[in-house]
mmCIF file of C-alpha atoms and ligand atoms in Angstrom:
data_model
loop_
_atom_site.group_PDB
_atom_site.id
_atom_site.type_symbol
_atom_site.label_atom_id
_atom_site.label_comp_id
_atom_site.label_asym_id
_atom_site.label_seq_id
_atom_site.Cartn_x
_atom_site.Cartn_y
_atom_site.Cartn_z
ATOM 1 C CA UNK E 1 70.100 104.031 75.191
ATOM 2 C CA UNK E 2 72.893 102.460 77.176
ATOM 3 C CA UNK E 3 76.631 102.056 77.305
ATOM 4 C CA UNK E 4 76.640 99.950 74.116
ATOM 5 C CA UNK E 5 73.818 101.637 72.293
ATOM 6 C CA UNK E 6 74.025 101.034 68.538
ATOM 7 C CA UNK E 7 76.920 98.606 68.928
ATOM 8 C CA UNK E 8 77.277 94.993 67.778
ATOM 9 C CA UNK E 9 78.896 92.394 70.009
ATOM 10 C CA UNK E 10 80.002 88.791 69.536
ATOM 11 C CA UNK E 11 80.167 86.613 72.638
ATOM 12 C CA UNK E 12 81.525 83.072 72.322
ATOM 13 C CA UNK E 13 80.382 80.241 74.581
ATOM 14 C CA UNK E 14 77.345 82.250 75.666
ATOM 15 C CA UNK E 15 74.647 79.597 75.231
ATOM 16 C CA UNK E 16 75.160 78.077 78.680
ATOM 17 C CA UNK E 17 72.073 79.204 80.636
ATOM 18 C CA UNK E 18 73.813 80.110 83.896
ATOM 19 C CA UNK E 19 77.203 80.869 82.402
ATOM 20 C CA UNK E 20 79.358 83.961 82.348
ATOM 21 C CA UNK E 21 78.891 84.526 78.618
ATOM 22 C CA UNK E 22 75.110 84.489 78.849
ATOM 23 C CA UNK E 23 75.239 86.988 81.733
ATOM 24 C CA UNK E 24 77.333 89.346 79.601
ATOM 25 C CA UNK E 25 75.003 88.838 76.643
ATOM 26 C CA UNK E 26 72.036 89.810 78.819
ATOM 27 C CA UNK E 27 73.762 92.892 80.252
ATOM 28 C CA UNK E 28 75.056 93.992 76.840
ATOM 29 C CA UNK E 29 71.555 93.701 75.361
ATOM 30 C CA UNK E 30 70.177 95.747 78.267
ATOM 31 C CA UNK E 31 72.745 98.398 77.387
ATOM 32 C CA UNK E 32 71.612 98.648 73.806
ATOM 33 C CA UNK E 33 73.930 96.216 72.038
ATOM 34 C CA UNK E 34 72.872 93.774 69.374
ATOM 35 C CA UNK E 35 74.444 90.465 70.383
ATOM 36 C CA UNK E 36 75.567 87.343 68.533
ATOM 37 C CA UNK E 37 75.923 84.246 70.669
ATOM 38 C CA UNK E 38 78.378 81.754 69.202
ATOM 39 C CA UNK E 39 78.379 78.270 70.700
ATOM 40 C CA UNK E 40 78.758 74.632 69.702
ATOM 41 C CA UNK E 41 75.077 73.808 69.373
ATOM 42 C CA UNK E 42 72.957 75.876 66.962
ATOM 43 C CA UNK E 43 69.649 75.293 68.745
ATOM 44 C CA UNK E 44 71.148 76.252 72.108
ATOM 45 C CA UNK E 45 72.787 79.363 70.643
ATOM 46 C CA UNK E 46 69.560 80.451 68.938
ATOM 47 C CA UNK E 47 67.544 79.804 72.094
ATOM 48 C CA UNK E 48 69.954 81.873 74.177
ATOM 49 C CA UNK E 49 69.815 84.695 71.616
ATOM 50 C CA UNK E 50 65.998 84.608 71.629
ATOM 51 C CA UNK E 51 66.056 84.941 75.442
ATOM 52 C CA UNK E 52 67.697 88.345 74.992
ATOM 53 C CA UNK E 53 64.789 89.672 72.976
ATOM 54 C CA UNK E 54 64.241 90.224 69.253
ATOM 55 C CA UNK E 55 67.080 90.980 66.853
ATOM 56 C CA UNK E 56 69.872 89.028 68.531
ATOM 57 C CA UNK E 57 71.546 86.144 66.720
ATOM 58 C CA UNK E 58 72.629 82.642 67.680
ATOM 59 C CA UNK E 59 75.182 80.848 65.510
ATOM 60 C CA UNK E 60 76.880 77.481 65.693
ATOM 61 C CA UNK E 61 80.631 78.003 65.838
ATOM 62 C CA UNK E 62 83.356 75.764 67.212
ATOM 63 C CA UNK E 63 86.035 78.300 68.094
ATOM 64 C CA UNK E 64 88.786 75.711 67.588
ATOM 65 C CA UNK E 65 87.901 75.667 63.873
ATOM 66 C CA UNK E 66 89.504 78.616 62.138
ATOM 67 C CA UNK E 67 87.239 78.469 59.067
ATOM 68 C CA UNK E 68 84.142 78.293 61.257
ATOM 69 C CA UNK E 69 85.251 81.429 63.133
ATOM 70 C CA UNK E 70 85.795 83.269 59.853
ATOM 71 C CA UNK E 71 82.457 82.102 58.444
ATOM 72 C CA UNK E 72 80.598 83.300 61.546
ATOM 73 C CA UNK E 73 82.265 86.714 61.436
ATOM 74 C CA UNK E 74 81.640 87.045 57.683
ATOM 75 C CA UNK E 75 77.975 86.152 58.134
ATOM 76 C CA UNK E 76 77.565 88.704 60.936
ATOM 77 C CA UNK E 77 79.300 91.416 58.933
ATOM 78 C CA UNK E 78 77.026 90.709 55.967
ATOM 79 C CA UNK E 79 74.015 91.028 58.254
ATOM 80 C CA UNK E 80 75.135 93.837 60.582
ATOM 81 C CA UNK E 81 77.699 95.755 58.552
ATOM 82 C CA UNK E 82 79.857 96.252 61.649
ATOM 83 C CA UNK E 83 81.268 94.571 64.742
ATOM 84 C CA UNK E 84 82.338 96.625 67.768
ATOM 85 C CA UNK E 85 82.980 94.124 70.537
ATOM 86 C CA UNK E 86 84.288 90.556 70.830
ATOM 87 C CA UNK E 87 84.145 88.644 74.102
ATOM 88 C CA UNK E 88 86.255 85.485 73.978
ATOM 89 C CA UNK E 89 84.429 83.554 76.674
ATOM 90 C CA UNK E 90 84.243 79.959 75.350
ATOM 91 C CA UNK E 91 86.253 77.727 77.612
ATOM 92 C CA UNK E 92 86.459 74.245 79.053
ATOM 93 C CA UNK E 93 88.230 72.913 82.106
ATOM 94 C CA UNK E 94 89.255 69.496 83.403
ATOM 95 C CA UNK E 95 90.011 68.748 87.075
ATOM 96 C CA UNK E 96 93.195 66.767 86.452
ATOM 97 C CA UNK E 97 96.419 66.453 88.412
ATOM 98 C CA UNK E 98 99.712 67.101 86.663
ATOM 99 C CA UNK E 99 100.614 63.445 86.065
ATOM 100 C CA UNK E 100 97.139 62.546 84.793
ATOM 101 C CA UNK E 101 97.143 64.986 81.876
ATOM 102 C CA UNK E 102 97.262 63.111 78.583
ATOM 103 C CA UNK E 103 97.948 64.614 75.178
ATOM 104 C CA UNK E 104 94.260 64.643 74.337
ATOM 105 C CA UNK E 105 93.483 66.536 77.577
ATOM 106 C CA UNK E 106 96.122 69.121 76.778
ATOM 107 C CA UNK E 107 94.862 69.524 73.217
ATOM 108 C CA UNK E 108 91.212 69.909 74.232
ATOM 109 C CA UNK E 109 91.820 72.495 76.947
ATOM 110 C CA UNK E 110 94.465 74.517 75.100
ATOM 111 C CA UNK E 111 92.450 74.426 71.872
ATOM 112 C CA UNK E 112 89.170 75.833 73.187
ATOM 113 C CA UNK E 113 90.619 78.394 75.589
ATOM 114 C CA UNK E 114 93.709 79.617 73.781
ATOM 115 C CA UNK E 115 93.508 78.641 70.112
ATOM 116 C CA UNK E 116 89.843 79.692 70.044
ATOM 117 C CA UNK E 117 90.710 83.117 71.444
ATOM 118 C CA UNK E 118 93.407 83.539 68.799
ATOM 119 C CA UNK E 119 91.180 82.442 65.900
ATOM 120 C CA UNK E 120 88.255 84.664 66.859
ATOM 121 C CA UNK E 121 90.603 87.622 67.347
ATOM 122 C CA UNK E 122 92.109 86.993 63.919
ATOM 123 C CA UNK E 123 88.671 86.735 62.348
ATOM 124 C CA UNK E 124 87.483 90.174 63.576
ATOM 125 C CA UNK E 125 90.771 92.096 63.378
ATOM 126 C CA UNK E 126 90.744 93.105 59.673
ATOM 127 C CA UNK E 127 87.279 94.637 60.116
ATOM 128 C CA UNK E 128 88.158 96.375 63.387
ATOM 129 C CA UNK E 129 91.309 97.733 61.745
ATOM 130 C CA UNK E 130 89.329 99.126 58.828
ATOM 131 C CA UNK E 131 87.091 100.995 61.243
ATOM 132 C CA UNK E 132 89.972 101.922 63.576
ATOM 133 C CA UNK E 133 87.944 100.933 66.620
ATOM 134 C CA UNK E 134 86.902 97.938 68.665
ATOM 135 C CA UNK E 135 87.166 96.285 72.053
ATOM 136 C CA UNK E 136 88.167 92.673 72.652
ATOM 137 C CA UNK E 137 87.763 91.073 76.079
ATOM 138 C CA UNK E 138 89.396 87.710 76.771
ATOM 139 C CA UNK E 139 88.206 85.590 79.686
ATOM 140 C CA UNK E 140 91.179 84.246 81.617
ATOM 141 C CA UNK E 141 90.975 82.998 85.216
ATOM 142 C CA UNK E 142 92.429 83.361 88.687
ATOM 143 C CA UNK E 143 93.811 79.882 87.897
ATOM 144 C CA UNK E 144 96.312 81.575 85.591
ATOM 145 C CA UNK E 145 97.509 83.863 88.373
ATOM 146 C CA UNK E 146 97.696 81.526 91.323
ATOM 147 C CA UNK E 147 98.490 78.280 89.518
ATOM 148 C CA UNK E 148 95.260 76.433 89.952
ATOM 149 C CA UNK E 149 91.734 76.932 91.093
ATOM 150 C CA UNK E 150 89.083 74.556 92.205
ATOM 151 C CA UNK E 151 88.366 72.675 89.015
ATOM 152 C CA UNK E 152 91.139 73.509 86.635
ATOM 153 C CA UNK E 153 94.174 71.326 86.117
ATOM 154 C CA UNK E 154 97.659 72.622 85.291
ATOM 155 C CA UNK E 155 96.818 72.557 81.583
ATOM 156 C CA UNK E 156 93.860 74.885 82.290
ATOM 157 C CA UNK E 157 96.141 77.232 84.266
ATOM 158 C CA UNK E 158 98.563 77.165 81.333
ATOM 159 C CA UNK E 159 95.841 77.910 78.790
ATOM 160 C CA UNK E 160 94.459 80.787 80.865
ATOM 161 C CA UNK E 161 97.972 82.173 81.463
ATOM 162 C CA UNK E 162 98.505 81.894 77.710
ATOM 163 C CA UNK E 163 95.432 84.069 77.244
ATOM 164 C CA UNK E 164 97.072 86.780 79.379
ATOM 165 C CA UNK E 165 100.134 86.758 77.133
ATOM 166 C CA UNK E 166 98.014 86.758 73.999
ATOM 167 C CA UNK E 167 95.937 89.635 75.420
ATOM 168 C CA UNK E 168 98.964 91.815 76.082
ATOM 169 C CA UNK E 169 100.670 91.018 72.778
ATOM 170 C CA UNK E 170 97.543 91.712 70.748
ATOM 171 C CA UNK E 171 96.803 94.867 72.786
ATOM 172 C CA UNK E 172 100.296 96.124 71.946
ATOM 173 C CA UNK E 173 100.001 95.271 68.253
ATOM 174 C CA UNK E 174 96.451 96.561 67.736
ATOM 175 C CA UNK E 175 96.669 99.765 69.804
ATOM 176 C CA UNK E 176 97.821 101.747 66.762
ATOM 177 C CA UNK E 177 94.519 100.789 65.103
ATOM 178 C CA UNK E 178 92.401 102.043 68.004
ATOM 179 C CA UNK E 179 91.558 98.503 69.093
ATOM 180 C CA UNK E 180 91.677 97.726 72.808
ATOM 181 C CA UNK E 181 92.299 94.216 74.159
ATOM 182 C CA UNK E 182 91.886 93.324 77.825
ATOM 183 C CA UNK E 183 91.537 90.232 79.976
ATOM 184 C CA UNK E 184 89.139 89.481 82.814
ATOM 185 C CA UNK E 185 90.262 87.035 85.487
ATOM 186 C CA UNK E 186 87.214 85.679 87.308
ATOM 187 C CA UNK E 187 87.725 83.952 90.609
ATOM 188 C CA UNK E 188 85.288 81.405 91.924
ATOM 189 C CA UNK E 189 81.944 82.152 90.230
ATOM 190 C CA UNK E 190 78.844 80.021 90.728
ATOM 191 C CA UNK E 191 77.958 78.629 87.253
ATOM 192 C CA UNK E 192 77.235 75.201 85.763
ATOM 193 C CA UNK E 193 80.995 74.551 85.789
ATOM 194 C CA UNK E 194 80.779 74.368 89.585
ATOM 195 C CA UNK E 195 77.075 73.623 90.270
ATOM 196 C CA UNK E 196 76.488 70.534 92.374
ATOM 197 C CA UNK E 197 80.151 69.578 92.338
ATOM 198 C CA UNK E 198 81.144 71.137 95.651
ATOM 199 C CA UNK E 199 80.866 69.470 99.055
ATOM 200 C CA UNK E 200 80.071 71.613 102.109
ATOM 201 C CA UNK E 201 83.653 71.149 103.282
ATOM 202 C CA UNK E 202 84.983 72.415 99.964
ATOM 203 C CA UNK E 203 82.694 75.468 100.154
ATOM 204 C CA UNK E 204 83.924 76.349 103.646
ATOM 205 C CA UNK E 205 87.508 76.137 102.416
ATOM 206 C CA UNK E 206 86.774 78.222 99.343
ATOM 207 C CA UNK E 207 84.997 80.947 101.296
ATOM 208 C CA UNK E 208 87.877 81.110 103.768
ATOM 209 C CA UNK E 209 90.149 82.077 100.868
ATOM 210 C CA UNK E 210 87.854 84.840 99.602
ATOM 211 C CA UNK E 211 88.007 88.101 101.576
ATOM 212 C CA UNK E 212 84.495 89.074 100.405
ATOM 213 C CA UNK E 213 83.381 85.760 101.910
ATOM 214 C CA UNK E 214 81.291 84.335 99.079
ATOM 215 C CA UNK E 215 81.490 83.032 95.526
ATOM 216 C CA UNK E 216 80.946 85.579 92.776
ATOM 217 C CA UNK E 217 77.912 85.820 90.542
ATOM 218 C CA UNK E 218 77.970 85.693 86.756
ATOM 219 C CA UNK E 219 76.483 89.198 86.533
ATOM 220 C CA UNK E 220 79.453 90.527 88.530
ATOM 221 C CA UNK E 221 81.803 89.285 85.818
ATOM 222 C CA UNK E 222 79.462 90.659 83.155
ATOM 223 C CA UNK E 223 79.677 94.131 84.727
ATOM 224 C CA UNK E 224 83.431 94.100 84.276
ATOM 225 C CA UNK E 225 83.087 92.915 80.667
ATOM 226 C CA UNK E 226 80.625 95.752 80.006
ATOM 227 C CA UNK E 227 83.047 98.298 81.432
ATOM 228 C CA UNK E 228 85.928 97.021 79.290
ATOM 229 C CA UNK E 229 83.758 96.736 76.176
ATOM 230 C CA UNK E 230 82.394 100.268 76.516
ATOM 231 C CA UNK E 231 83.930 103.701 76.070
ATOM 232 C CA UNK E 232 84.124 104.008 79.878
ATOM 233 C CA UNK E 233 87.352 102.030 79.402
ATOM 234 C CA UNK E 234 88.609 104.058 76.426
ATOM 235 C CA UNK E 235 92.107 104.379 77.965
ATOM 236 C CA UNK E 236 92.311 100.786 79.237
ATOM 237 C CA UNK E 237 94.181 98.257 77.118
ATOM 238 C CA UNK E 238 96.456 95.314 77.817
ATOM 239 C CA UNK E 239 95.128 95.092 81.349
ATOM 240 C CA UNK E 240 93.986 92.118 83.366
ATOM 241 C CA UNK E 241 91.069 92.887 85.639
ATOM 242 C CA UNK E 242 90.498 90.652 88.653
ATOM 243 C CA UNK E 243 86.913 89.786 89.588
ATOM 244 C CA UNK E 244 87.619 87.448 92.470
ATOM 245 C CA UNK E 245 86.319 88.895 95.747
ATOM 246 C CA UNK E 246 89.861 89.683 96.821
ATOM 247 C CA UNK E 247 91.243 86.146 96.419
ATOM 248 C CA UNK E 248 94.727 87.429 95.583
ATOM 249 C CA UNK E 249 95.068 89.943 98.405
HETATM 250 P P1 NAD H 1 80.087 77.169 80.970
HETATM 251 O O1 NAD H 1 80.521 75.754 80.821
HETATM 252 O O2 NAD H 1 78.778 77.456 81.611
HETATM 253 O O3 NAD H 1 80.106 77.882 79.546
HETATM 254 C C1 NAD H 1 81.113 77.618 78.589
HETATM 255 C C2 NAD H 1 80.475 77.625 77.211
HETATM 256 O O4 NAD H 1 81.491 77.433 76.226
HETATM 257 C C3 NAD H 1 79.430 76.511 77.011
HETATM 258 O O5 NAD H 1 78.225 77.081 76.547
HETATM 259 C C4 NAD H 1 80.084 75.612 75.955
HETATM 260 O O6 NAD H 1 79.144 74.995 75.075
HETATM 261 C C5 NAD H 1 80.956 76.613 75.206
HETATM 262 N N1 NAD H 1 82.032 75.958 74.444
HETATM 263 C C6 NAD H 1 82.821 74.923 74.827
HETATM 264 N N2 NAD H 1 83.650 74.582 73.836
HETATM 265 C C7 NAD H 1 83.397 75.425 72.797
HETATM 266 C C8 NAD H 1 83.915 75.565 71.482
HETATM 267 N N3 NAD H 1 84.896 74.760 71.030
HETATM 268 N N4 NAD H 1 83.415 76.531 70.684
HETATM 269 C C9 NAD H 1 82.428 77.344 71.129
HETATM 270 N N5 NAD H 1 81.889 77.258 72.356
HETATM 271 C C10 NAD H 1 82.365 76.307 73.184
HETATM 272 O O7 NAD H 1 81.266 77.905 81.765
HETATM 273 P P2 NAD H 1 81.364 79.339 82.465
HETATM 274 O O8 NAD H 1 81.590 79.117 83.900
HETATM 275 O O9 NAD H 1 80.283 80.241 82.032
HETATM 276 O O10 NAD H 1 82.759 79.813 81.858
HETATM 277 C C11 NAD H 1 82.892 80.829 80.897
HETATM 278 C C12 NAD H 1 84.342 81.221 80.813
HETATM 279 O O11 NAD H 1 84.776 81.723 82.081
HETATM 280 C C13 NAD H 1 85.288 80.077 80.481
HETATM 281 O O12 NAD H 1 86.323 80.549 79.648
HETATM 282 C C14 NAD H 1 85.827 79.684 81.832
HETATM 283 O O13 NAD H 1 87.071 79.040 81.716
HETATM 284 C C15 NAD H 1 85.937 81.031 82.500
HETATM 285 N N6 NAD H 1 85.983 81.033 83.954
HETATM 286 C C16 NAD H 1 84.956 80.547 84.703
HETATM 287 C C17 NAD H 1 85.050 80.590 86.095
HETATM 288 C C18 NAD H 1 83.958 80.086 86.990
HETATM 289 O O14 NAD H 1 84.153 80.057 88.211
HETATM 290 N N7 NAD H 1 82.814 79.694 86.469
HETATM 291 C C19 NAD H 1 86.191 81.122 86.699
HETATM 292 C C20 NAD H 1 87.206 81.619 85.907
HETATM 293 C C21 NAD H 1 87.092 81.571 84.531
#
């Protein structure tokens, strides 16, 4: 039993051992979901799925590749017969200043974060529509809201702000089909994105800007994803939920 008992969830970018996606995968599995981890590397995705226990699936899927997204969803539907939840978590960031962003930087960051979210949403939508149910959670960032974080450049802020627009537009369009779409905006969370890259001085500065006085943990973002994915949030759609220790107060 659990909040997602009998449900099937796809989480992209969830192979990273200490990442936000993996934390959600773990929590979802604890709450009774069967989980598919989609990530770039098949072995890593399968290993992460095996960590969750038996019955979970790891697939190689580059979310910037529309056909790959469709193939992954088709394969899961053939195996599971249903999909209830999609967490669009795959993302990359680059710590660049405005004038240093080249076309290739823009393409890479916009493609994974924003295009990937669109393609995965498109891939699951016909099925969710047929069943008139489903919950999609898109991972944005405090960088979208305050125009920059610690590691993201302006192109990352733009991609994550784009996700907020995409979230609201798809929530509006899919509401009639009983499909909810929400965004989570994590603040500064300790994961591999940040591990070992912060000086003591930087940490002091970061903590000073966080009313709760510490970085967040991946499981604290996962808890919010679980809420939005589950029927606890049955009347919540088109929202952006901050998980940032009060950084915007
Ligand atoms: P992470 O680097 O640990 O995990 C990201 C995962 O995405 C990796 O496993 C990577 O292989 C995968 N990935 C990259 N490109 C992909 C592609 N094209 N297709 C499929 N998978 C791909 O990072 P994380 O900190 O766990 O971040 C997860 C999400 O949370 C990202 O969207 C990130 O932007 C967002 N976020 C993180 C923080 C933070 O402080 N860590 C804050 C705000 C938002």
